[in-house]
PDB file of C-alpha atoms in Angstrom:
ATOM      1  CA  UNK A   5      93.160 118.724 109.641  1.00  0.00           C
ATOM      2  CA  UNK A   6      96.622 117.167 107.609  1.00  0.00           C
ATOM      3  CA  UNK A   7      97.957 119.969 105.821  1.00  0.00           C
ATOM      4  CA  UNK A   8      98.359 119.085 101.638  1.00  0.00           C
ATOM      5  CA  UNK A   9     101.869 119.025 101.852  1.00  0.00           C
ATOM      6  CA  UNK A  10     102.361 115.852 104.604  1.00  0.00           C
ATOM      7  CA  UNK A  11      99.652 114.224 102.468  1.00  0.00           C
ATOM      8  CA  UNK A  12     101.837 114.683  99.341  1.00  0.00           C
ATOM      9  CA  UNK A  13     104.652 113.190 101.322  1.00  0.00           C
ATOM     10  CA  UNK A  14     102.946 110.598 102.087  1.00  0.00           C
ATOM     11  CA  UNK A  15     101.312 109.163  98.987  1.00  0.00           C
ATOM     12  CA  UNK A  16     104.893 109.719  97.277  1.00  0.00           C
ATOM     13  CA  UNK A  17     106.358 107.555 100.241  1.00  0.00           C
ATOM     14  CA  UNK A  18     103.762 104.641  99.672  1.00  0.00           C
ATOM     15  CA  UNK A  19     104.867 104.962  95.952  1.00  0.00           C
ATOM     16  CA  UNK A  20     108.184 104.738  96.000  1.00  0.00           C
ATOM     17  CA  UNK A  21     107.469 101.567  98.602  1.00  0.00           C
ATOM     18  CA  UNK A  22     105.616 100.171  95.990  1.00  0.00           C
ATOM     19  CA  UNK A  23     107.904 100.674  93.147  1.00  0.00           C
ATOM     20  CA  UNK A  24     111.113  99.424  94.853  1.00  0.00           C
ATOM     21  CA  UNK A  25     108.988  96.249  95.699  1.00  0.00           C
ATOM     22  CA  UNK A  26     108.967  97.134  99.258  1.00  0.00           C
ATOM     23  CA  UNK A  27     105.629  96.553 101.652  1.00  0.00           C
ATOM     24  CA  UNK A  28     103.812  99.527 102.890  1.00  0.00           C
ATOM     25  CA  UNK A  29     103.462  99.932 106.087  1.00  0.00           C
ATOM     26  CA  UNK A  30     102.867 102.337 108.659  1.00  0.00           C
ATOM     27  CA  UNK A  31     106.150 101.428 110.446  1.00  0.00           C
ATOM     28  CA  UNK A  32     108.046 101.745 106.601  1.00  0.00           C
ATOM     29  CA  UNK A  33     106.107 105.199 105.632  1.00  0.00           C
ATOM     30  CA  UNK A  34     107.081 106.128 109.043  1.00  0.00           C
ATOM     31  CA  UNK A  35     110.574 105.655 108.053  1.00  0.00           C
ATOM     32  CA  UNK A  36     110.311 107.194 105.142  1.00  0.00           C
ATOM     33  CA  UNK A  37     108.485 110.253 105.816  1.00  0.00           C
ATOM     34  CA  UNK A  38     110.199 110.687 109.410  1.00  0.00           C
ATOM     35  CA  UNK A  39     106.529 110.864 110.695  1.00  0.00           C
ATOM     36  CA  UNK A  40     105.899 109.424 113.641  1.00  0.00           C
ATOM     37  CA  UNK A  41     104.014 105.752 113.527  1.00  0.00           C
ATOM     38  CA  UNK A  42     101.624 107.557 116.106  1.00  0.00           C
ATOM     39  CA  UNK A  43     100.637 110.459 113.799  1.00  0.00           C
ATOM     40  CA  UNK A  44     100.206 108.282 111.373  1.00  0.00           C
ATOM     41  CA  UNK A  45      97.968 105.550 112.716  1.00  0.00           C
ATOM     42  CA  UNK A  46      95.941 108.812 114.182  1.00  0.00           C
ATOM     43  CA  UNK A  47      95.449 111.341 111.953  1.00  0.00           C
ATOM     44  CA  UNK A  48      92.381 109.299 109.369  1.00  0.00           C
ATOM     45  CA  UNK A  49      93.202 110.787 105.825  1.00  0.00           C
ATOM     46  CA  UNK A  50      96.922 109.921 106.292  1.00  0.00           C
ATOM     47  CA  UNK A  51      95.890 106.501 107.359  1.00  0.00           C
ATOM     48  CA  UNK A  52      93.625 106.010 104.563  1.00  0.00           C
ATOM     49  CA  UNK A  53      95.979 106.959 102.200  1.00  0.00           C
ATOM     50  CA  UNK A  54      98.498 104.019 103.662  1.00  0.00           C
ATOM     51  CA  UNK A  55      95.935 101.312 104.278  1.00  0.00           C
ATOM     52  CA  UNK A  56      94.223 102.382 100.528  1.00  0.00           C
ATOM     53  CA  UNK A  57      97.855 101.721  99.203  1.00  0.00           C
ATOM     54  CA  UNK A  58      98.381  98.407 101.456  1.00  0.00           C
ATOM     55  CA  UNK A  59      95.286  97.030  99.875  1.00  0.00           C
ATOM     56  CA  UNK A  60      96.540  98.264  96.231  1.00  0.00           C
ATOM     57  CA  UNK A  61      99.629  96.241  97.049  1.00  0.00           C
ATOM     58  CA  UNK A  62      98.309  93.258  98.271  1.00  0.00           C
ATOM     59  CA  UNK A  63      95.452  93.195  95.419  1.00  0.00           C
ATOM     60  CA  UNK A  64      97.674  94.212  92.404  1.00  0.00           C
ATOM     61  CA  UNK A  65      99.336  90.437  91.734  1.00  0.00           C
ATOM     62  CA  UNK A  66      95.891  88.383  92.318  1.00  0.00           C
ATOM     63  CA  UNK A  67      93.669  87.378  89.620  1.00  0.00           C
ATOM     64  CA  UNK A  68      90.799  88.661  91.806  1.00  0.00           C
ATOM     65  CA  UNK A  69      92.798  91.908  92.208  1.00  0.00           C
ATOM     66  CA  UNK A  70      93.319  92.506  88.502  1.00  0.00           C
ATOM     67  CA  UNK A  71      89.535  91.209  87.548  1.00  0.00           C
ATOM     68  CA  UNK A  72      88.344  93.874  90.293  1.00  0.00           C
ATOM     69  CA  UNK A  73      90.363  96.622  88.770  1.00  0.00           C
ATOM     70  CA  UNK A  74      89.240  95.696  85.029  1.00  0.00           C
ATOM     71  CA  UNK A  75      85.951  95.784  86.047  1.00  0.00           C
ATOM     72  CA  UNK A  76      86.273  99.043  87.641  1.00  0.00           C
ATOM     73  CA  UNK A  77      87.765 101.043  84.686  1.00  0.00           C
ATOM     74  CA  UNK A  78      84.883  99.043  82.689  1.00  0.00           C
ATOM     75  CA  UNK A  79      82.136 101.067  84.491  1.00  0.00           C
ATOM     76  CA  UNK A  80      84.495 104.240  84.216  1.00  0.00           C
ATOM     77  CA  UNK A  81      84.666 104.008  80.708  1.00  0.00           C
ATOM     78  CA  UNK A  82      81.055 103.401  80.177  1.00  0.00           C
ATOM     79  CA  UNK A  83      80.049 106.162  82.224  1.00  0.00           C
ATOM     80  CA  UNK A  84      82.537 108.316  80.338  1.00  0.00           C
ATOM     81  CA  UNK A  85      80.734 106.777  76.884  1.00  0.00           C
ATOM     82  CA  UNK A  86      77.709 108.251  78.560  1.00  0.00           C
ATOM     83  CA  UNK A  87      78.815 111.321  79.253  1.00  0.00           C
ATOM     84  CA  UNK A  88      80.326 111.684  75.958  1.00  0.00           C
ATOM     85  CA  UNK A  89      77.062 110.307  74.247  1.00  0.00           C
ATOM     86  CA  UNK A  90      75.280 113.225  75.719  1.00  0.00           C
ATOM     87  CA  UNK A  91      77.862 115.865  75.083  1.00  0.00           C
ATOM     88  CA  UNK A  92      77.544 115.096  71.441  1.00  0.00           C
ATOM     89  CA  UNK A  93      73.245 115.008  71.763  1.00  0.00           C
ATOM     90  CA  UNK A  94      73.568 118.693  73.022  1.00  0.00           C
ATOM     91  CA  UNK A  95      76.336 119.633  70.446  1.00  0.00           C
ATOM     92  CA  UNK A  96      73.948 118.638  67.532  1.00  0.00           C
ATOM     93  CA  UNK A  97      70.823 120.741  68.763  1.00  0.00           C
ATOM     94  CA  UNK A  98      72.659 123.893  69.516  1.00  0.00           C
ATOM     95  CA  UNK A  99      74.158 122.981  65.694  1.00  0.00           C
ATOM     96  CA  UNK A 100      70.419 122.266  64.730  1.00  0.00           C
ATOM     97  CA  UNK A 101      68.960 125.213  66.325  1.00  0.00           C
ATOM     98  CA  UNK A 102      71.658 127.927  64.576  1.00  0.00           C
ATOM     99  CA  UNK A 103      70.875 127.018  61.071  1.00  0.00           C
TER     100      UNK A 103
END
């Protein structure tokens, strides 16, 4: 099992691939972790992390990328509406029920 901290170091590698405009690859967070490419392509949460942000890249300038994402946090927020909906149905019969 990957220990928290070389998943950290990981995920901040892949960002700061991303921001400086830079591809992410296992070779690059190799590079930038000092990881070997090996332990990388091995070990499966570190290389979901990197092929997660790979496809984040690669999706985050297409129309179809940005549609997918929109209609992602669209279900989010619904289903946080929801939640919230029925947060405030409980609040007002424990309100009801005191007086």
């Amino acid at each position: 099992m990957t220990n928290t901290s070389t998943l950290n170091t990981v995920e901040r590698a892949c960002a700061d691939l991303l921001r400086n405009g830079q591809a992410v690859t296992f070779t690059a967070v190799a590079a930038h972790t000092g990881l070997g490419r090996t332990t990388l392509y091995r070990d499966p949460m570190i290389r979901a992390i990197i092929e997660e942000n790979r496809h984040r890249a690669a999706a985050s300038g297409t129309l179809t990328g940005l549609t997918d994402e929109i209609a992602t946090l669209r279900a989010a927020l619904d289903t946080l509406a929801t939640s919230v909906r029925r947060h405030e149905e409980q609040l007002r019969k424990l309100t009801t029920r005191k007086s």
